[in-house]
mmCIF file of C-alpha atoms and ligand atoms in Angstrom:
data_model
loop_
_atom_site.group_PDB
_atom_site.id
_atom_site.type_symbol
_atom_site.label_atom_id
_atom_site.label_comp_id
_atom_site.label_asym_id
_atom_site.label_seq_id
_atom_site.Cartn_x
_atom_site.Cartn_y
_atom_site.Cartn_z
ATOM 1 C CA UNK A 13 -7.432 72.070 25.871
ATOM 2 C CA UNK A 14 -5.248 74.361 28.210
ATOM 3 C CA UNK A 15 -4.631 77.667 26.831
ATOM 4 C CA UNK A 16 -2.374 80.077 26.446
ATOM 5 C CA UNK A 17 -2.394 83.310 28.859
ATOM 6 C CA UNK A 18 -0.089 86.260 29.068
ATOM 7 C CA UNK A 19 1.193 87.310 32.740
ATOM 8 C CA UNK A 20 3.880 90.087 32.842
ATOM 9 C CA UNK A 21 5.630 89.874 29.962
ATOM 10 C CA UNK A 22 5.541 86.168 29.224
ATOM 11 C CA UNK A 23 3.239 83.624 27.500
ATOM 12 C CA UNK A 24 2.143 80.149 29.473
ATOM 13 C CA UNK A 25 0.122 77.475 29.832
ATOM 14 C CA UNK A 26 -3.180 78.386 31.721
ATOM 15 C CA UNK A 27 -2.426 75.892 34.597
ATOM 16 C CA UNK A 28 1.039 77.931 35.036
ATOM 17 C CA UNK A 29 0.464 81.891 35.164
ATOM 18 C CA UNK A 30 0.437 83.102 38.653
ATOM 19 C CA UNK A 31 -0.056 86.482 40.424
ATOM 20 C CA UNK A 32 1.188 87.712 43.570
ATOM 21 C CA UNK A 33 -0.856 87.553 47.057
ATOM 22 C CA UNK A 34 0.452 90.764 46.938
ATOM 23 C CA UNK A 35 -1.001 92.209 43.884
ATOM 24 C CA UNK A 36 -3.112 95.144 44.776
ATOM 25 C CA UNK A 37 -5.391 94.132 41.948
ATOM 26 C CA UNK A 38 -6.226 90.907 44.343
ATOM 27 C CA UNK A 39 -5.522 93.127 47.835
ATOM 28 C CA UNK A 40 -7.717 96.158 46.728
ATOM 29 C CA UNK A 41 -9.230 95.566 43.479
ATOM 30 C CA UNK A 42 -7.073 98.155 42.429
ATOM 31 C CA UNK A 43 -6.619 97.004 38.986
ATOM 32 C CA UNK A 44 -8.665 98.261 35.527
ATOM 33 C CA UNK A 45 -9.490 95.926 32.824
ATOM 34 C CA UNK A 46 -10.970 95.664 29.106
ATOM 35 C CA UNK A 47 -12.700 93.315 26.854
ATOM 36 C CA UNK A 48 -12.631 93.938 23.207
ATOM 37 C CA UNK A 49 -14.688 91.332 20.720
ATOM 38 C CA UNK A 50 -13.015 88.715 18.122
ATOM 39 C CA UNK A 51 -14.868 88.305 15.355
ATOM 40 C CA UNK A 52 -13.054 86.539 12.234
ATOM 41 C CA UNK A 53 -9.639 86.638 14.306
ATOM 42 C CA UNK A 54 -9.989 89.898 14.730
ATOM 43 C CA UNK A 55 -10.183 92.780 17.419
ATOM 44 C CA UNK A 56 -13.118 95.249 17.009
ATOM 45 C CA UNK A 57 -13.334 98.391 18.527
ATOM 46 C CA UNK A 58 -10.067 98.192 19.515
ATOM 47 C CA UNK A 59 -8.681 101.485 19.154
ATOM 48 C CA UNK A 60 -11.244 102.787 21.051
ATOM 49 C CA UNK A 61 -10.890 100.392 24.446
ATOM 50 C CA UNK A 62 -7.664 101.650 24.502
ATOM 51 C CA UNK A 63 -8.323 105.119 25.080
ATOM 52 C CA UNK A 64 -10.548 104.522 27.359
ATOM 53 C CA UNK A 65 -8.155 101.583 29.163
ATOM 54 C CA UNK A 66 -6.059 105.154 29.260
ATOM 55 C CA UNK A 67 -8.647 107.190 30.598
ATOM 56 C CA UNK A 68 -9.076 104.478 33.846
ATOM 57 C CA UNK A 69 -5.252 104.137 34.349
ATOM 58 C CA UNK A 70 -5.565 108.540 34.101
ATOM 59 C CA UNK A 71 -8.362 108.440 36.647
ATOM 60 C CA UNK A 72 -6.483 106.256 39.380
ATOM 61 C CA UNK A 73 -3.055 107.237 38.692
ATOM 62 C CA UNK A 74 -2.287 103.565 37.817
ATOM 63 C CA UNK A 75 0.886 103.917 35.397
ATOM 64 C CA UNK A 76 0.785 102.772 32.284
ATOM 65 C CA UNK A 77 2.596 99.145 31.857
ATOM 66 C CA UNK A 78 3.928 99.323 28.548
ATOM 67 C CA UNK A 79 2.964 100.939 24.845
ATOM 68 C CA UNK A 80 -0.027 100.585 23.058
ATOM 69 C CA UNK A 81 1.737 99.015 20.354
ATOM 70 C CA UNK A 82 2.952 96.266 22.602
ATOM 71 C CA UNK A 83 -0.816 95.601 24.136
ATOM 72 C CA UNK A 84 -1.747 95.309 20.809
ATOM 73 C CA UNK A 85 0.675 93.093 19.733
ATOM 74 C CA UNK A 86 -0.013 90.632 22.900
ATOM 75 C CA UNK A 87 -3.378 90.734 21.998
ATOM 76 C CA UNK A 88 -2.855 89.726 18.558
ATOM 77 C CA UNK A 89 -0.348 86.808 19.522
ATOM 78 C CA UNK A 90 -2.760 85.133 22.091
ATOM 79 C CA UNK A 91 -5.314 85.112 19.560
ATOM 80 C CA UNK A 92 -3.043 83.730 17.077
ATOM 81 C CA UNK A 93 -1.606 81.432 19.628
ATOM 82 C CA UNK A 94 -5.004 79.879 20.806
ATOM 83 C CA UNK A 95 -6.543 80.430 17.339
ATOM 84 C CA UNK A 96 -9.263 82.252 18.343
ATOM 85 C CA UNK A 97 -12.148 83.003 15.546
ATOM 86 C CA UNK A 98 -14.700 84.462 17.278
ATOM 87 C CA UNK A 99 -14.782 85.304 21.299
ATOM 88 C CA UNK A 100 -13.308 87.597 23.508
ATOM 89 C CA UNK A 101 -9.683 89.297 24.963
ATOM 90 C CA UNK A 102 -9.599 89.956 28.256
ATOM 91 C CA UNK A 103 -6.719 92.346 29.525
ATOM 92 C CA UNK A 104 -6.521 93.760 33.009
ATOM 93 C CA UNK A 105 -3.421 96.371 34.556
ATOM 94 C CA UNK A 106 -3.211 96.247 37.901
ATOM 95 C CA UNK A 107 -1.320 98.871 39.761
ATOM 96 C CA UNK A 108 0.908 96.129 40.847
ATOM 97 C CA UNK A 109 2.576 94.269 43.902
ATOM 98 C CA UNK A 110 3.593 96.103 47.786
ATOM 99 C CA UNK A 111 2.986 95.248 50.771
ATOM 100 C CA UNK A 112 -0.714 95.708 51.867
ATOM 101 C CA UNK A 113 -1.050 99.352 52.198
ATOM 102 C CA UNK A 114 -4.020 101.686 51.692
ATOM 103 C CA UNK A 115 -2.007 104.365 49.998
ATOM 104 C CA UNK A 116 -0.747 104.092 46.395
ATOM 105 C CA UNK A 117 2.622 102.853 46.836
ATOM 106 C CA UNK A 118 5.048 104.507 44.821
ATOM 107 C CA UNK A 119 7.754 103.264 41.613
ATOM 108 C CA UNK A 120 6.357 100.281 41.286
ATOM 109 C CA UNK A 121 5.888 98.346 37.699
ATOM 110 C CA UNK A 122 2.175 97.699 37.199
ATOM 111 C CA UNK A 123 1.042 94.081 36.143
ATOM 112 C CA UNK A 124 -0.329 93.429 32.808
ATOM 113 C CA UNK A 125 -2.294 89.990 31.993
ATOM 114 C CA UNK A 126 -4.464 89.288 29.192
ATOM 115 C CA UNK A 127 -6.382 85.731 28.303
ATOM 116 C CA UNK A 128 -8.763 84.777 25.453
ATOM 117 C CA UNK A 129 -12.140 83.188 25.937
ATOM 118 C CA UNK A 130 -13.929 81.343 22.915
ATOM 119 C CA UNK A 131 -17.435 82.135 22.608
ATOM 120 C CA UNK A 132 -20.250 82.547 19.532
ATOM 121 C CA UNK A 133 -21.046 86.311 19.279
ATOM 122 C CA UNK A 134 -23.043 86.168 16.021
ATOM 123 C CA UNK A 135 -25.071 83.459 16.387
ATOM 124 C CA UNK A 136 -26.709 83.667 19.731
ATOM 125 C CA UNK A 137 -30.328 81.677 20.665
ATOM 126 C CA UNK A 138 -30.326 84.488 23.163
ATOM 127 C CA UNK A 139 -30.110 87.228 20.464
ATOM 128 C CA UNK A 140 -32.993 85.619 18.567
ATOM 129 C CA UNK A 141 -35.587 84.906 21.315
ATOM 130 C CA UNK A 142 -34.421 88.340 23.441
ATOM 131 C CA UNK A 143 -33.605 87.974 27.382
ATOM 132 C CA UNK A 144 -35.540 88.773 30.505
ATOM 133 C CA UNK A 145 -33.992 91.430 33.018
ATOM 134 C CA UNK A 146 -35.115 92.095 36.297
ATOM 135 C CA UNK A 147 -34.673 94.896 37.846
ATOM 136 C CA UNK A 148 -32.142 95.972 41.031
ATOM 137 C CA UNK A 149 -31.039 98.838 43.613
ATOM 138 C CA UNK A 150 -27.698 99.946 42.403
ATOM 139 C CA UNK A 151 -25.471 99.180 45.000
ATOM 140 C CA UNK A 152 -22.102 99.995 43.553
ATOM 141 C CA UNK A 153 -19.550 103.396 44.181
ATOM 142 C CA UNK A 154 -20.169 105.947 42.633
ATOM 143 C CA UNK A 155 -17.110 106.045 40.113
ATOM 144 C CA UNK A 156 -18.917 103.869 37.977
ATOM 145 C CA UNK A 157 -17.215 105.639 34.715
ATOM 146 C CA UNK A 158 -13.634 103.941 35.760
ATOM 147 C CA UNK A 159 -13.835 100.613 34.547
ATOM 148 C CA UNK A 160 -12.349 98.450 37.613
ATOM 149 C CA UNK A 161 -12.278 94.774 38.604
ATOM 150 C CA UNK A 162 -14.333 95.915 41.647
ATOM 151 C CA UNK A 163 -17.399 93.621 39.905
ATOM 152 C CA UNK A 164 -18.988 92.289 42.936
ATOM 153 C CA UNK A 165 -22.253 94.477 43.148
ATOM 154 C CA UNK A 166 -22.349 93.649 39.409
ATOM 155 C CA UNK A 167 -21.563 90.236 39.971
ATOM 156 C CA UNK A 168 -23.899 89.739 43.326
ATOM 157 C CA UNK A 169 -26.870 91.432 41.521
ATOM 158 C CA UNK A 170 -26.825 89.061 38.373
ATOM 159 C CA UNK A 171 -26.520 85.651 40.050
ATOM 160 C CA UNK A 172 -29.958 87.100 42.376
ATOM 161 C CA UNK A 173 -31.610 87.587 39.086
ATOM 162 C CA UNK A 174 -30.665 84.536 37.601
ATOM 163 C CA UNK A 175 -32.007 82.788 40.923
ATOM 164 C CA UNK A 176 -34.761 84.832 39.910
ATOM 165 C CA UNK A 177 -35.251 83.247 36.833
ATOM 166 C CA UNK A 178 -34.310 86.551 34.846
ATOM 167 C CA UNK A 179 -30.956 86.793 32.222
ATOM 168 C CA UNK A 180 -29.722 89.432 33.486
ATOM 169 C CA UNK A 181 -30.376 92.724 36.190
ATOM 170 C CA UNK A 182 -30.683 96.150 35.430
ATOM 171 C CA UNK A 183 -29.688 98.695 38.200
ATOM 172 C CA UNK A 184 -32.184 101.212 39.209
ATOM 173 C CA UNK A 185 -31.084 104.520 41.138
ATOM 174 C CA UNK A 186 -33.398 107.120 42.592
ATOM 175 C CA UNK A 187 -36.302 105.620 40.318
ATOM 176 C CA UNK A 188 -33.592 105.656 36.967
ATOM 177 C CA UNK A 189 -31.830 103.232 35.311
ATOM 178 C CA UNK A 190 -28.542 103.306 35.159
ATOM 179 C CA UNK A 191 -27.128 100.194 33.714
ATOM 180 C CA UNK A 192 -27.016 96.409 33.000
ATOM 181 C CA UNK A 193 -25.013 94.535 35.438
ATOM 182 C CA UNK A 194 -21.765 94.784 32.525
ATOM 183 C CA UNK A 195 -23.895 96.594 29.600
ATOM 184 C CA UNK A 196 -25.651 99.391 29.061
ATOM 185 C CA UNK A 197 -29.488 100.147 28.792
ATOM 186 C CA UNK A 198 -31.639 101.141 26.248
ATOM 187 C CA UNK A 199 -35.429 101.720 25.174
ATOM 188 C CA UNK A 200 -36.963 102.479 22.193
ATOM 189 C CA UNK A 201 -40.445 104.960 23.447
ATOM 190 C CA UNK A 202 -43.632 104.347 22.157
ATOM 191 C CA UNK A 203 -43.210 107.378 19.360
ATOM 192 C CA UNK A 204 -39.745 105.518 18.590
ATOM 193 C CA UNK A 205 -37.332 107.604 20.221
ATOM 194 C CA UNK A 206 -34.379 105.679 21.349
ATOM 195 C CA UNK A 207 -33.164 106.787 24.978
ATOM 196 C CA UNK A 208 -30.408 105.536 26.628
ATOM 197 C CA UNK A 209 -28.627 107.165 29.549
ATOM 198 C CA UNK A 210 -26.163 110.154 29.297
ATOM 199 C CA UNK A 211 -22.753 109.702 30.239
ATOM 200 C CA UNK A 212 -21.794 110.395 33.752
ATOM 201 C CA UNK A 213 -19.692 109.244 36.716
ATOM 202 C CA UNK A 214 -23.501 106.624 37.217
ATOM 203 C CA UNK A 215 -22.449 104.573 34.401
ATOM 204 C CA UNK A 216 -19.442 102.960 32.037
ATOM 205 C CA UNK A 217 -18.676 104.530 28.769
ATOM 206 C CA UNK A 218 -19.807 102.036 27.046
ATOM 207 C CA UNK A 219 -17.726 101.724 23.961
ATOM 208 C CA UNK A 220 -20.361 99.686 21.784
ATOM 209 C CA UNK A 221 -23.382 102.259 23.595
ATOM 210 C CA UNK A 222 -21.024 105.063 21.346
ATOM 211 C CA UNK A 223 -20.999 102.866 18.285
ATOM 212 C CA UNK A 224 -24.462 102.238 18.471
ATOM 213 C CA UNK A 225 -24.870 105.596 18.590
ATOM 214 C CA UNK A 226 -23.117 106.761 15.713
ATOM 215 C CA UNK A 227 -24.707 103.779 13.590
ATOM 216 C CA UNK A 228 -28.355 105.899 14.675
ATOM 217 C CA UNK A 229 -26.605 109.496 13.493
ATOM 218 C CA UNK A 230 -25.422 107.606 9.836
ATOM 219 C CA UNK A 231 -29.049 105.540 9.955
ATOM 220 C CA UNK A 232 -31.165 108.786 10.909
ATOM 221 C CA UNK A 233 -32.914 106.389 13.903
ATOM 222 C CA UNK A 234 -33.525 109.517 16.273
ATOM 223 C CA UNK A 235 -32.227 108.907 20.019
ATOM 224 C CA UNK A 236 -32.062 110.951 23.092
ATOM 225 C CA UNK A 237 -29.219 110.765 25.518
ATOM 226 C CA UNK A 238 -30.961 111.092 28.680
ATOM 227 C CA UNK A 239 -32.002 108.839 31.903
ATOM 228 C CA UNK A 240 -35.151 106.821 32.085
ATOM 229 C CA UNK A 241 -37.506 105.612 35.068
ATOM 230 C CA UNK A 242 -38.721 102.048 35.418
ATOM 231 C CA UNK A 243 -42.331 103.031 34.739
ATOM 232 C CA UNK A 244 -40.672 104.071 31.285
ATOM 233 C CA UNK A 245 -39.142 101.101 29.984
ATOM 234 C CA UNK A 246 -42.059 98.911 31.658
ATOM 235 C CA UNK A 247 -43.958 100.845 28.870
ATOM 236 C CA UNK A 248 -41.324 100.713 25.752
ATOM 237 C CA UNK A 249 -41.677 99.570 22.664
ATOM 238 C CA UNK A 250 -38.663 98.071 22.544
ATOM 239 C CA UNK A 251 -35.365 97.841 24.861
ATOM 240 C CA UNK A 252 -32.208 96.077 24.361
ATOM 241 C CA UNK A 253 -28.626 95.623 25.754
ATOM 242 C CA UNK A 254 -25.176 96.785 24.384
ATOM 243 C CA UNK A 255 -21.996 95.506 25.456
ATOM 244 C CA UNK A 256 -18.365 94.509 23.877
ATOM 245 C CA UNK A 257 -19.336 90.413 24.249
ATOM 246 C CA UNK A 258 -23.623 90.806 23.279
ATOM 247 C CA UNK A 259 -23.411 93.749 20.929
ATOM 248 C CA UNK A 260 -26.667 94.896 20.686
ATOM 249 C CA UNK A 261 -28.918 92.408 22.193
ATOM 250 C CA UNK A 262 -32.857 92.509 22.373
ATOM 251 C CA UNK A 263 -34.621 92.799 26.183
ATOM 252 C CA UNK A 264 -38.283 91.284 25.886
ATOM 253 C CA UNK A 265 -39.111 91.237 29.102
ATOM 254 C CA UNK A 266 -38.228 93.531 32.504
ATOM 255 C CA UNK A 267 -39.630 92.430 35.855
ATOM 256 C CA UNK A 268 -42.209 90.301 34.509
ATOM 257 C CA UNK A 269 -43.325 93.010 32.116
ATOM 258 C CA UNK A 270 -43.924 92.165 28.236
ATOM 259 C CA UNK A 271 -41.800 94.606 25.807
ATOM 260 C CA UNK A 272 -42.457 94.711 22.327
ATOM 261 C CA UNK A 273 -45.296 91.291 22.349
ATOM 262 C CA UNK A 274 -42.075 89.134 23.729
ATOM 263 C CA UNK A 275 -39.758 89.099 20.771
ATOM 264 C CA UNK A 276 -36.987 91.415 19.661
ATOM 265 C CA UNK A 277 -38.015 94.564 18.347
ATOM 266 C CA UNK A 278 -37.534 96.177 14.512
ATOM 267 C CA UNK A 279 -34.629 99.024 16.037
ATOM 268 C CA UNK A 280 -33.055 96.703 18.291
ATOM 269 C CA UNK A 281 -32.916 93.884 15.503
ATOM 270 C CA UNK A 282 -31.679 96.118 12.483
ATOM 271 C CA UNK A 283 -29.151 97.778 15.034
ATOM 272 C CA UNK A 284 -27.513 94.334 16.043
ATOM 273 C CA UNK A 285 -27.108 93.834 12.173
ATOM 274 C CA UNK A 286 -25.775 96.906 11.254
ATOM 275 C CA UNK A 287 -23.177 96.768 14.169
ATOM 276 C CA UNK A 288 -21.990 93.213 13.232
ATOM 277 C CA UNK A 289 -21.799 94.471 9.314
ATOM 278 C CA UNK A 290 -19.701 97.246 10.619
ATOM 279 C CA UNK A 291 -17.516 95.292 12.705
ATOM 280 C CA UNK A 292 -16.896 92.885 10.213
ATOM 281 C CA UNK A 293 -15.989 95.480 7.148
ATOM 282 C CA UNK A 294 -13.462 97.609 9.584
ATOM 283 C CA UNK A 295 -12.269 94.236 11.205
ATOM 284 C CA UNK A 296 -11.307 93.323 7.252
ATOM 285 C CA UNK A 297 -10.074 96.418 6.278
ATOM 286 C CA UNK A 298 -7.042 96.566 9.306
HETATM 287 N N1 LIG B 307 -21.649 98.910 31.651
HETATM 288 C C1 LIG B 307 -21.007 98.051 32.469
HETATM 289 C C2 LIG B 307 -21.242 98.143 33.934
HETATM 290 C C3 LIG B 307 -20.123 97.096 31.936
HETATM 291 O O1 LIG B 307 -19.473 96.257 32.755
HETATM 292 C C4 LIG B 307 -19.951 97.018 30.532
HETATM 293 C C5 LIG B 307 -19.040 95.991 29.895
HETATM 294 N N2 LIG B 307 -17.933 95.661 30.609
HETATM 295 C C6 LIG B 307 -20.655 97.917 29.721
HETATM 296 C C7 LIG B 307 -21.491 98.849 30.317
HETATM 297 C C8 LIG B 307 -20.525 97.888 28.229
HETATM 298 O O2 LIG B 307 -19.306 98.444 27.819
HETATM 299 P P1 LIG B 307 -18.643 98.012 26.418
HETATM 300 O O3 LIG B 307 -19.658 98.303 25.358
HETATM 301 O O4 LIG B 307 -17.455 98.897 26.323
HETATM 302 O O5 LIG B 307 -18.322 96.573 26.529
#
């Protein structure tokens, strides 16, 4: 069944929206996007990937296409219109179309198109047997904090570990990880500290990493914001995955190496619960 898409200020059939050759998002990859998750038709986190859809338009003087309360409101209608339960809203602003030029071309209207995607959050095999990641140089810029369409390091380094026979690929820089390929990384240390990397210009601001946080602060589960080697997680207890689309989702295995005998770990587990709870109960109360 064909869905419904919106492209610049109107809603069509998939087979019918169209961009520009000219779009600098397509030219350049000079475009920003966000995913926020669907659970129970509704959008969670929300609030929050819209400040930080602000903060990437800030960072590369991309103008802003319209209000917040118009995003919203597409959002809502497409997931209305393509009655969406539970999957994902994809929304990207591109700084728009102009002949191919390196420089920022001036007064023009940025481009704003958003689709849905249908997809099982909750109930995941993957989330109950825990995925493999192996792990990768990080190859990308080094404005990793601005959350562009420029996905092809990200996008070349998970298909080589899937042809590797891992889920997913963690990047590795100067002997730290960094990231997932589009999630962030954590470990849980053998005297149950969780550590996850601190916020930089090396890696997104992951908006379910700061959720996950805050559910350790209100749960007492101590964590360190810090960076981690390879030898580290190699030796964790536990270590899992956050992002928008997995939530918090268990890693049993990195480069071959057993974490936590295979299966997903205590933290990792209770933290995937309480995050879905939470999403749920604010999702209902909006
Ligand atoms: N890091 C990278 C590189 C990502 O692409 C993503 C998701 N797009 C994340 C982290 C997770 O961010 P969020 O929790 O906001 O989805």
């Amino acid at each position: 069944m064909s869905r419904i898409v919106y492209v610049n200020g109107e809603f069509l059939p998939e087979e019918e929206a169209r961009v520009s050759v000219f779009d600098r998002g397509f030219l350049f990859a000079d475009a920003v996007y966000e995913v926020s998750a669907v659970l129970r038709g509704r959008l969670v986190d929300n609030a929050a990937h819209m400040a930080r859809l602000h903060r990437s338009l800030a960072e590369l003087e991309i103008p802003v296409p319209t209000s917040d309360e118009e995003i919203v409101a597409v959002q809502q209608a497409l997931i209305e219109r393509n009655d969406l339960d539970e999957g994902v809203v994809y929304l990207q602003v591109t700084r728009g179309v102009a002949d191919r030029d390196f420089v920022f071309p001036e007064g023009i209207q940025s481009g704003l198109v958003m689709f849905t995607q249908a997809e099982a959050l909750i109930d995941k095999a993957l989330a109950e047997r825990g995925i493999s990641v192996a792990t990768t140089p990080d190859l990308r810029w080094k404005r990793r904090d601005i959350k562009t369409v420029a996905l092809l390091a990200a996008s070349m380094a998970k298909t080589a570990a899937k042809r590797a026979g891992a889920d997913d690929a963690w990047f590795v820089e100067d002997g730290y990880v960094t990231e997932g390929s589009s999630n962030n990384a954590f470990i849980v240390t053998a005297d149950g500290i969780l550590v996850t990397r601190q916020l930089g210009n090396e890696i997104l601001h992951g908006i379910t990493r700061a959720s996950i946080l805050r559910l350790c602060q209100e749960t007492a589960i101590p964590f360190q914001e810090r960076r981690f080697t390879v030898a580290e997680a190699y030796a964790a207890r536990e270590a899992f995955i956050t992002s928008a689309s997995t939530f918090a989702l268990a890693v049993v295995r990195i480069d071959g190496h057993v974490i936590g005998g295979g299966v997903p770990g205590p933290v990792s587990r209770r933290l995937r619960t309480l995050y879905i709870e939470a999403a749920l109960r604010d999702s209902a109360e909006h």
